[in-house]
Amino acid sequence: MTGLCNTTLVAAIVATCLAATGAPARAANRMEVAIQDDGPLVSNTPIKRSKDLKLAAKLKVTWIRVNIPWSSVVNHPHRRTKPKHVRYSFNGYDKLYLAARKRGMKLQITISGFAPAWATGNGRVGDYRIKTKYFTSFVKVVARHFRGHVARYGIWNEPNYVSWLSPMSEAPKIYYRMYTNAWKWIKKIDPRAKILFGETAPYAQSGRATAPIWFIKRVVHYGKVKADGFAHHPYDFRHSLYYHYPGRDNATLETLSNLTHALDKLAAEHRMNTPLGAPLDLYLTEYGFMASGRYARGESFRAKYLPRAFQKALDNPRGQGREDLQGAGALGEERRQETQDRPGDTAEVRGGLALAARASPSVLAVRR
């Protein structure tokens, strides 16, 4: 394809993004820096939140990425039957929005799970056979509540990962219905908002995840998809930064060309495009190295390789210009790690602004 695609890198903690649509200098002017630390930023007291955002401002942050877990904001999430009166509370998110706006920061919201028990196929809070009718209602509520205030939405989290959407064999069809309904109603309620497809996990894992490119090919099997961008998580905790992950349907940072080529092909076939018919811009919305846990990397390792990871993302043909990384901010560690409880379980570990507050070498290295 002749058109360049935007490349965005957002780590779960502190990140940089590139929207490269013109010359390198132009791309540099559109560099974004983002953080994600849902717990502290959503739940903290105003004083602590203000302190965290003050620190974020020092890191040149312009975006905050935050997940809204469906079952965490709705009343009676554990009921097996839908409540007569469904109510939602976005108090923490409203406070975050207002505090962020004062500092000139925008919100990117991922409308995510788990789903309440009455919206799943097995009557449990979780990810099993999400009922599209109820998910669409949730999306409408979110879009109306944040209309004119939220610039960008992601739809669900890692739908190709069994802990987020199951069963795996049905996930592409379920996600197609969820996404296309979300697209329709968000665009109707808030036409200026941008919507990202995917938020996909990077590679296949037996019994846990399907390969992202295979997944999106299966999704478009059910119909054409319109999106303002494609969100992807190119992390690889187990290997080196330069490890060429096998399998043409997988896409880590080192094998990102697998994904960009697939998106180009899907656009040429008119199966997945922007509203103007262009290939989807690529947003890398989760990347980093573990600071603790089974796949933890030492501080010196992270300080050395996080800047290199940024440069690899910026050097991707769908972006432009090595100089765009300069002054881009800091990249923190990925906040998710696998647990030993059952395949696919995930747990959040404390990170985010707490990490940045320590002025760790890895944060300072990428900030330079």
PDB file of N, CA and C in Angstrom, residues 108-185:
ATOM      1  N   GLN A 108      -8.178   7.813  26.716  1.00  0.00           N
ATOM      2  CA  GLN A 108      -8.477   6.722  25.787  1.00  0.00           C
ATOM      3  C   GLN A 108      -9.062   5.601  26.625  1.00  0.00           C
ATOM      4  N   ILE A 109     -10.318   5.272  26.385  1.00  0.00           N
ATOM      5  CA  ILE A 109     -11.034   4.287  27.191  1.00  0.00           C
ATOM      6  C   ILE A 109     -11.144   2.966  26.443  1.00  0.00           C
ATOM      7  N   THR A 110     -10.813   1.881  27.132  1.00  0.00           N
ATOM      8  CA  THR A 110     -11.086   0.543  26.614  1.00  0.00           C
ATOM      9  C   THR A 110     -12.319   0.011  27.330  1.00  0.00           C
ATOM     10  N   ILE A 111     -13.380  -0.223  26.585  1.00  0.00           N
ATOM     11  CA  ILE A 111     -14.613  -0.786  27.142  1.00  0.00           C
ATOM     12  C   ILE A 111     -14.396  -2.284  27.238  1.00  0.00           C
ATOM     13  N   SER A 112     -14.272  -2.791  28.452  1.00  0.00           N
ATOM     14  CA  SER A 112     -13.737  -4.134  28.627  1.00  0.00           C
ATOM     15  C   SER A 112     -14.546  -4.961  29.621  1.00  0.00           C
ATOM     16  N   GLY A 113     -14.096  -6.195  29.816  1.00  0.00           N
ATOM     17  CA  GLY A 113     -14.698  -7.107  30.769  1.00  0.00           C
ATOM     18  C   GLY A 113     -14.002  -7.034  32.099  1.00  0.00           C
ATOM     19  N   PHE A 114     -14.467  -7.853  32.971  1.00  0.00           N
ATOM     20  CA  PHE A 114     -15.392  -8.941  32.784  1.00  0.00           C
ATOM     21  C   PHE A 114     -16.837  -8.446  32.661  1.00  0.00           C
ATOM     22  N   ALA A 115     -17.678  -9.321  32.085  1.00  0.00           N
ATOM     23  CA  ALA A 115     -19.094  -9.012  31.971  1.00  0.00           C
ATOM     24  C   ALA A 115     -19.824  -9.454  33.228  1.00  0.00           C
ATOM     25  N   PRO A 116     -20.931  -8.789  33.580  1.00  0.00           N
ATOM     26  CA  PRO A 116     -21.742  -9.247  34.711  1.00  0.00           C
ATOM     27  C   PRO A 116     -22.339 -10.617  34.417  1.00  0.00           C
ATOM     28  N   ALA A 117     -22.725 -11.329  35.455  1.00  0.00           N
ATOM     29  CA  ALA A 117     -23.211 -12.705  35.305  1.00  0.00           C
ATOM     30  C   ALA A 117     -24.406 -12.793  34.370  1.00  0.00           C
ATOM     31  N   TRP A 118     -25.285 -11.800  34.434  1.00  0.00           N
ATOM     32  CA  TRP A 118     -26.489 -11.850  33.603  1.00  0.00           C
ATOM     33  C   TRP A 118     -26.210 -11.570  32.123  1.00  0.00           C
ATOM     34  N   ALA A 119     -24.970 -11.232  31.800  1.00  0.00           N
ATOM     35  CA  ALA A 119     -24.618 -10.951  30.404  1.00  0.00           C
ATOM     36  C   ALA A 119     -23.709 -12.015  29.808  1.00  0.00           C
ATOM     37  N   THR A 120     -23.519 -13.133  30.506  1.00  0.00           N
ATOM     38  CA  THR A 120     -22.679 -14.220  30.003  1.00  0.00           C
ATOM     39  C   THR A 120     -23.510 -15.470  29.756  1.00  0.00           C
ATOM     40  N   GLY A 121     -22.935 -16.396  29.015  1.00  0.00           N
ATOM     41  CA  GLY A 121     -23.649 -17.610  28.668  1.00  0.00           C
ATOM     42  C   GLY A 121     -23.717 -18.644  29.765  1.00  0.00           C
ATOM     43  N   ASN A 122     -22.904 -18.500  30.806  1.00  0.00           N
ATOM     44  CA  ASN A 122     -22.927 -19.478  31.896  1.00  0.00           C
ATOM     45  C   ASN A 122     -23.403 -18.892  33.218  1.00  0.00           C
ATOM     46  N   GLY A 123     -23.895 -17.664  33.192  1.00  0.00           N
ATOM     47  CA  GLY A 123     -24.442 -17.063  34.399  1.00  0.00           C
ATOM     48  C   GLY A 123     -23.413 -16.729  35.454  1.00  0.00           C
ATOM     49  N   ARG A 124     -22.161 -16.530  35.034  1.00  0.00           N
ATOM     50  CA  ARG A 124     -21.104 -16.150  35.962  1.00  0.00           C
ATOM     51  C   ARG A 124     -20.416 -14.880  35.467  1.00  0.00           C
ATOM     52  N   VAL A 125     -19.948 -14.082  36.406  1.00  0.00           N
ATOM     53  CA  VAL A 125     -19.148 -12.923  36.019  1.00  0.00           C
ATOM     54  C   VAL A 125     -17.923 -13.427  35.268  1.00  0.00           C
ATOM     55  N   GLY A 126     -17.695 -12.939  34.067  1.00  0.00           N
ATOM     56  CA  GLY A 126     -16.551 -13.440  33.308  1.00  0.00           C
ATOM     57  C   GLY A 126     -16.609 -13.094  31.843  1.00  0.00           C
ATOM     58  N   ASP A 127     -16.152 -14.061  31.019  1.00  0.00           N
ATOM     59  CA  ASP A 127     -15.944 -13.784  29.593  1.00  0.00           C
ATOM     60  C   ASP A 127     -16.633 -14.781  28.683  1.00  0.00           C
ATOM     61  N   TYR A 128     -17.485 -15.636  29.227  1.00  0.00           N
ATOM     62  CA  TYR A 128     -18.033 -16.752  28.459  1.00  0.00           C
ATOM     63  C   TYR A 128     -19.283 -16.330  27.679  1.00  0.00           C
ATOM     64  N   ARG A 129     -19.183 -16.427  26.369  1.00  0.00           N
ATOM     65  CA  ARG A 129     -20.299 -16.137  25.472  1.00  0.00           C
ATOM     66  C   ARG A 129     -21.025 -14.852  25.866  1.00  0.00           C
ATOM     67  N   ILE A 130     -20.300 -13.750  25.748  1.00  0.00           N
ATOM     68  CA  ILE A 130     -20.857 -12.445  26.074  1.00  0.00           C
ATOM     69  C   ILE A 130     -22.114 -12.199  25.235  1.00  0.00           C
ATOM     70  N   LYS A 131     -23.167 -11.772  25.882  1.00  0.00           N
ATOM     71  CA  LYS A 131     -24.421 -11.504  25.183  1.00  0.00           C
ATOM     72  C   LYS A 131     -24.363 -10.120  24.530  1.00  0.00           C
ATOM     73  N   THR A 132     -24.362 -10.127  23.214  1.00  0.00           N
ATOM     74  CA  THR A 132     -24.164  -8.894  22.458  1.00  0.00           C
ATOM     75  C   THR A 132     -25.214  -7.838  22.782  1.00  0.00           C
ATOM     76  N   LYS A 133     -26.434  -8.248  22.989  1.00  0.00           N
ATOM     77  CA  LYS A 133     -27.515  -7.302  23.280  1.00  0.00           C
ATOM     78  C   LYS A 133     -27.188  -6.470  24.509  1.00  0.00           C
ATOM     79  N   TYR A 134     -26.717  -7.130  25.558  1.00  0.00           N
ATOM     80  CA  TYR A 134     -26.422  -6.423  26.798  1.00  0.00           C
ATOM     81  C   TYR A 134     -25.124  -5.618  26.687  1.00  0.00           C
ATOM     82  N   PHE A 135     -24.156  -6.168  25.956  1.00  0.00           N
ATOM     83  CA  PHE A 135     -22.913  -5.419  25.761  1.00  0.00           C
ATOM     84  C   PHE A 135     -23.188  -4.130  24.991  1.00  0.00           C
ATOM     85  N   THR A 136     -24.026  -4.204  23.994  1.00  0.00           N
ATOM     86  CA  THR A 136     -24.370  -3.017  23.215  1.00  0.00           C
ATOM     87  C   THR A 136     -25.017  -1.959  24.099  1.00  0.00           C
ATOM     88  N   SER A 137     -25.875  -2.386  25.010  1.00  0.00           N
ATOM     89  CA  SER A 137     -26.500  -1.444  25.940  1.00  0.00           C
ATOM     90  C   SER A 137     -25.449  -0.762  26.806  1.00  0.00           C
ATOM     91  N   PHE A 138     -24.464  -1.529  27.253  1.00  0.00           N
ATOM     92  CA  PHE A 138     -23.372  -0.974  28.056  1.00  0.00           C
ATOM     93  C   PHE A 138     -22.578   0.048  27.248  1.00  0.00           C
ATOM     94  N   VAL A 139     -22.267  -0.291  26.017  1.00  0.00           N
ATOM     95  CA  VAL A 139     -21.520   0.621  25.144  1.00  0.00           C
ATOM     96  C   VAL A 139     -22.280   1.937  24.975  1.00  0.00           C
ATOM     97  N   LYS A 140     -23.583   1.853  24.777  1.00  0.00           N
ATOM     98  CA  LYS A 140     -24.392   3.065  24.617  1.00  0.00           C
ATOM     99  C   LYS A 140     -24.300   3.958  25.844  1.00  0.00           C
ATOM    100  N   VAL A 141     -24.366   3.337  27.018  1.00  0.00           N
ATOM    101  CA  VAL A 141     -24.287   4.102  28.266  1.00  0.00           C
ATOM    102  C   VAL A 141     -22.942   4.815  28.366  1.00  0.00           C
ATOM    103  N   VAL A 142     -21.858   4.085  28.073  1.00  0.00           N
ATOM    104  CA  VAL A 142     -20.516   4.672  28.142  1.00  0.00           C
ATOM    105  C   VAL A 142     -20.388   5.824  27.146  1.00  0.00           C
ATOM    106  N   ALA A 143     -20.822   5.598  25.920  1.00  0.00           N
ATOM    107  CA  ALA A 143     -20.688   6.621  24.878  1.00  0.00           C
ATOM    108  C   ALA A 143     -21.492   7.872  25.207  1.00  0.00           C
ATOM    109  N   ARG A 144     -22.695   7.695  25.732  1.00  0.00           N
ATOM    110  CA  ARG A 144     -23.511   8.855  26.092  1.00  0.00           C
ATOM    111  C   ARG A 144     -22.915   9.601  27.276  1.00  0.00           C
ATOM    112  N   HIS A 145     -22.404   8.842  28.230  1.00  0.00           N
ATOM    113  CA  HIS A 145     -21.843   9.467  29.432  1.00  0.00           C
ATOM    114  C   HIS A 145     -20.615  10.313  29.103  1.00  0.00           C
ATOM    115  N   PHE A 146     -19.769   9.804  28.208  1.00  0.00           N
ATOM    116  CA  PHE A 146     -18.503  10.486  27.909  1.00  0.00           C
ATOM    117  C   PHE A 146     -18.532  11.245  26.581  1.00  0.00           C
ATOM    118  N   ARG A 147     -19.715  11.393  26.005  1.00  0.00           N
ATOM    119  CA  ARG A 147     -19.844  12.057  24.702  1.00  0.00           C
ATOM    120  C   ARG A 147     -19.175  13.433  24.707  1.00  0.00           C
ATOM    121  N   GLY A 148     -18.305  13.641  23.720  1.00  0.00           N
ATOM    122  CA  GLY A 148     -17.627  14.916  23.599  1.00  0.00           C
ATOM    123  C   GLY A 148     -16.422  15.080  24.500  1.00  0.00           C
ATOM    124  N   HIS A 149     -16.157  14.092  25.340  1.00  0.00           N
ATOM    125  CA  HIS A 149     -15.060  14.191  26.302  1.00  0.00           C
ATOM    126  C   HIS A 149     -13.959  13.164  26.064  1.00  0.00           C
ATOM    127  N   VAL A 150     -14.320  11.997  25.566  1.00  0.00           N
ATOM    128  CA  VAL A 150     -13.342  10.941  25.305  1.00  0.00           C
ATOM    129  C   VAL A 150     -13.053  10.896  23.812  1.00  0.00           C
ATOM    130  N   ALA A 151     -11.776  10.972  23.470  1.00  0.00           N
ATOM    131  CA  ALA A 151     -11.392  11.073  22.063  1.00  0.00           C
ATOM    132  C   ALA A 151     -11.242   9.728  21.377  1.00  0.00           C
ATOM    133  N   ARG A 152     -11.033   8.649  22.158  1.00  0.00           N
ATOM    134  CA  ARG A 152     -10.666   7.369  21.543  1.00  0.00           C
ATOM    135  C   ARG A 152     -11.156   6.218  22.416  1.00  0.00           C
ATOM    136  N   TYR A 153     -11.711   5.194  21.758  1.00  0.00           N
ATOM    137  CA  TYR A 153     -12.192   4.003  22.457  1.00  0.00           C
ATOM    138  C   TYR A 153     -11.534   2.747  21.892  1.00  0.00           C
ATOM    139  N   GLY A 154     -11.213   1.807  22.768  1.00  0.00           N
ATOM    140  CA  GLY A 154     -10.856   0.457  22.387  1.00  0.00           C
ATOM    141  C   GLY A 154     -12.018  -0.448  22.759  1.00  0.00           C
ATOM    142  N   ILE A 155     -12.255  -1.486  21.978  1.00  0.00           N
ATOM    143  CA  ILE A 155     -13.394  -2.369  22.218  1.00  0.00           C
ATOM    144  C   ILE A 155     -12.912  -3.730  22.704  1.00  0.00           C
ATOM    145  N   TRP A 156     -13.093  -3.948  23.999  1.00  0.00           N
ATOM    146  CA  TRP A 156     -12.715  -5.175  24.710  1.00  0.00           C
ATOM    147  C   TRP A 156     -11.194  -5.272  24.822  1.00  0.00           C
ATOM    148  N   ASN A 157     -10.737  -6.255  25.568  1.00  0.00           N
ATOM    149  CA  ASN A 157      -9.304  -6.461  25.773  1.00  0.00           C
ATOM    150  C   ASN A 157      -8.934  -7.884  25.403  1.00  0.00           C
ATOM    151  N   GLU A 158      -7.979  -8.023  24.523  1.00  0.00           N
ATOM    152  CA  GLU A 158      -7.439  -9.317  24.094  1.00  0.00           C
ATOM    153  C   GLU A 158      -8.537 -10.356  23.824  1.00  0.00           C
ATOM    154  N   PRO A 159      -9.391 -10.079  22.842  1.00  0.00           N
ATOM    155  CA  PRO A 159     -10.469 -11.018  22.527  1.00  0.00           C
ATOM    156  C   PRO A 159      -9.979 -12.356  21.989  1.00  0.00           C
ATOM    157  N   ASN A 160      -8.706 -12.437  21.620  1.00  0.00           N
ATOM    158  CA  ASN A 160      -8.142 -13.717  21.168  1.00  0.00           C
ATOM    159  C   ASN A 160      -7.489 -14.485  22.307  1.00  0.00           C
ATOM    160  N   TYR A 161      -7.699 -14.030  23.541  1.00  0.00           N
ATOM    161  CA  TYR A 161      -7.131 -14.674  24.735  1.00  0.00           C
ATOM    162  C   TYR A 161      -8.280 -15.243  25.551  1.00  0.00           C
ATOM    163  N   VAL A 162      -8.194 -16.503  25.936  1.00  0.00           N
ATOM    164  CA  VAL A 162      -9.324 -17.216  26.520  1.00  0.00           C
ATOM    165  C   VAL A 162      -9.808 -16.613  27.830  1.00  0.00           C
ATOM    166  N   SER A 163      -8.938 -15.934  28.572  1.00  0.00           N
ATOM    167  CA  SER A 163      -9.361 -15.329  29.831  1.00  0.00           C
ATOM    168  C   SER A 163     -10.199 -14.073  29.630  1.00  0.00           C
ATOM    169  N   TRP A 164     -10.256 -13.580  28.398  1.00  0.00           N
ATOM    170  CA  TRP A 164     -11.029 -12.373  28.134  1.00  0.00           C
ATOM    171  C   TRP A 164     -12.252 -12.627  27.268  1.00  0.00           C
ATOM    172  N   LEU A 165     -12.210 -13.656  26.438  1.00  0.00           N
ATOM    173  CA  LEU A 165     -13.366 -13.982  25.613  1.00  0.00           C
ATOM    174  C   LEU A 165     -13.322 -15.468  25.287  1.00  0.00           C
ATOM    175  N   SER A 166     -14.389 -16.174  25.641  1.00  0.00           N
ATOM    176  CA  SER A 166     -14.416 -17.620  25.447  1.00  0.00           C
ATOM    177  C   SER A 166     -15.831 -18.073  25.075  1.00  0.00           C
ATOM    178  N   PRO A 167     -15.947 -19.306  24.510  1.00  0.00           N
ATOM    179  CA  PRO A 167     -14.853 -20.228  24.188  1.00  0.00           C
ATOM    180  C   PRO A 167     -14.038 -19.734  22.993  1.00  0.00           C
ATOM    181  N   MET A 168     -12.798 -20.186  22.926  1.00  0.00           N
ATOM    182  CA  MET A 168     -11.889 -19.709  21.884  1.00  0.00           C
ATOM    183  C   MET A 168     -12.434 -19.950  20.483  1.00  0.00           C
ATOM    184  N   SER A 169     -13.095 -21.079  20.293  1.00  0.00           N
ATOM    185  CA  SER A 169     -13.589 -21.426  18.958  1.00  0.00           C
ATOM    186  C   SER A 169     -14.681 -20.468  18.479  1.00  0.00           C
ATOM    187  N   GLU A 170     -15.367 -19.829  19.407  1.00  0.00           N
ATOM    188  CA  GLU A 170     -16.458 -18.923  19.055  1.00  0.00           C
ATOM    189  C   GLU A 170     -16.077 -17.455  19.185  1.00  0.00           C
ATOM    190  N   ALA A 171     -14.886 -17.187  19.720  1.00  0.00           N
ATOM    191  CA  ALA A 171     -14.493 -15.809  20.019  1.00  0.00           C
ATOM    192  C   ALA A 171     -14.527 -14.881  18.802  1.00  0.00           C
ATOM    193  N   PRO A 172     -14.046 -15.299  17.618  1.00  0.00           N
ATOM    194  CA  PRO A 172     -14.101 -14.382  16.467  1.00  0.00           C
ATOM    195  C   PRO A 172     -15.523 -13.931  16.125  1.00  0.00           C
ATOM    196  N   LYS A 173     -16.458 -14.853  16.167  1.00  0.00           N
ATOM    197  CA  LYS A 173     -17.851 -14.512  15.850  1.00  0.00           C
ATOM    198  C   LYS A 173     -18.446 -13.605  16.920  1.00  0.00           C
ATOM    199  N   ILE A 174     -18.169 -13.933  18.183  1.00  0.00           N
ATOM    200  CA  ILE A 174     -18.680 -13.112  19.282  1.00  0.00           C
ATOM    201  C   ILE A 174     -18.105 -11.707  19.196  1.00  0.00           C
ATOM    202  N   TYR A 175     -16.795 -11.630  18.953  1.00  0.00           N
ATOM    203  CA  TYR A 175     -16.163 -10.314  18.898  1.00  0.00           C
ATOM    204  C   TYR A 175     -16.667  -9.508  17.705  1.00  0.00           C
ATOM    205  N   TYR A 176     -16.890 -10.150  16.591  1.00  0.00           N
ATOM    206  CA  TYR A 176     -17.430  -9.436  15.432  1.00  0.00           C
ATOM    207  C   TYR A 176     -18.744  -8.748  15.794  1.00  0.00           C
ATOM    208  N   ARG A 177     -19.610  -9.471  16.472  1.00  0.00           N
ATOM    209  CA  ARG A 177     -20.901  -8.898  16.857  1.00  0.00           C
ATOM    210  C   ARG A 177     -20.724  -7.772  17.873  1.00  0.00           C
ATOM    211  N   MET A 178     -19.855  -8.005  18.854  1.00  0.00           N
ATOM    212  CA  MET A 178     -19.604  -6.981  19.868  1.00  0.00           C
ATOM    213  C   MET A 178     -19.029  -5.718  19.238  1.00  0.00           C
ATOM    214  N   TYR A 179     -18.010  -5.904  18.410  1.00  0.00           N
ATOM    215  CA  TYR A 179     -17.316  -4.754  17.830  1.00  0.00           C
ATOM    216  C   TYR A 179     -18.217  -3.968  16.878  1.00  0.00           C
ATOM    217  N   THR A 180     -18.875  -4.653  15.962  1.00  0.00           N
ATOM    218  CA  THR A 180     -19.662  -3.937  14.959  1.00  0.00           C
ATOM    219  C   THR A 180     -20.821  -3.176  15.599  1.00  0.00           C
ATOM    220  N   ASN A 181     -21.392  -3.721  16.648  1.00  0.00           N
ATOM    221  CA  ASN A 181     -22.442  -2.994  17.358  1.00  0.00           C
ATOM    222  C   ASN A 181     -21.873  -1.795  18.100  1.00  0.00           C
ATOM    223  N   ALA A 182     -20.687  -1.975  18.699  1.00  0.00           N
ATOM    224  CA  ALA A 182     -20.040  -0.857  19.389  1.00  0.00           C
ATOM    225  C   ALA A 182     -19.711   0.255  18.397  1.00  0.00           C
ATOM    226  N   TRP A 183     -19.158  -0.110  17.255  1.00  0.00           N
ATOM    227  CA  TRP A 183     -18.829   0.875  16.218  1.00  0.00           C
ATOM    228  C   TRP A 183     -20.076   1.667  15.813  1.00  0.00           C
ATOM    229  N   LYS A 184     -21.132   0.954  15.534  1.00  0.00           N
ATOM    230  CA  LYS A 184     -22.371   1.592  15.073  1.00  0.00           C
ATOM    231  C   LYS A 184     -22.879   2.628  16.069  1.00  0.00           C
ATOM    232  N   TRP A 185     -22.937   2.238  17.339  1.00  0.00           N
ATOM    233  CA  TRP A 185     -23.581   3.103  18.318  1.00  0.00           C
ATOM    234  C   TRP A 185     -22.669   4.210  18.827  1.00  0.00           C
TER     235      TRP A 185
END
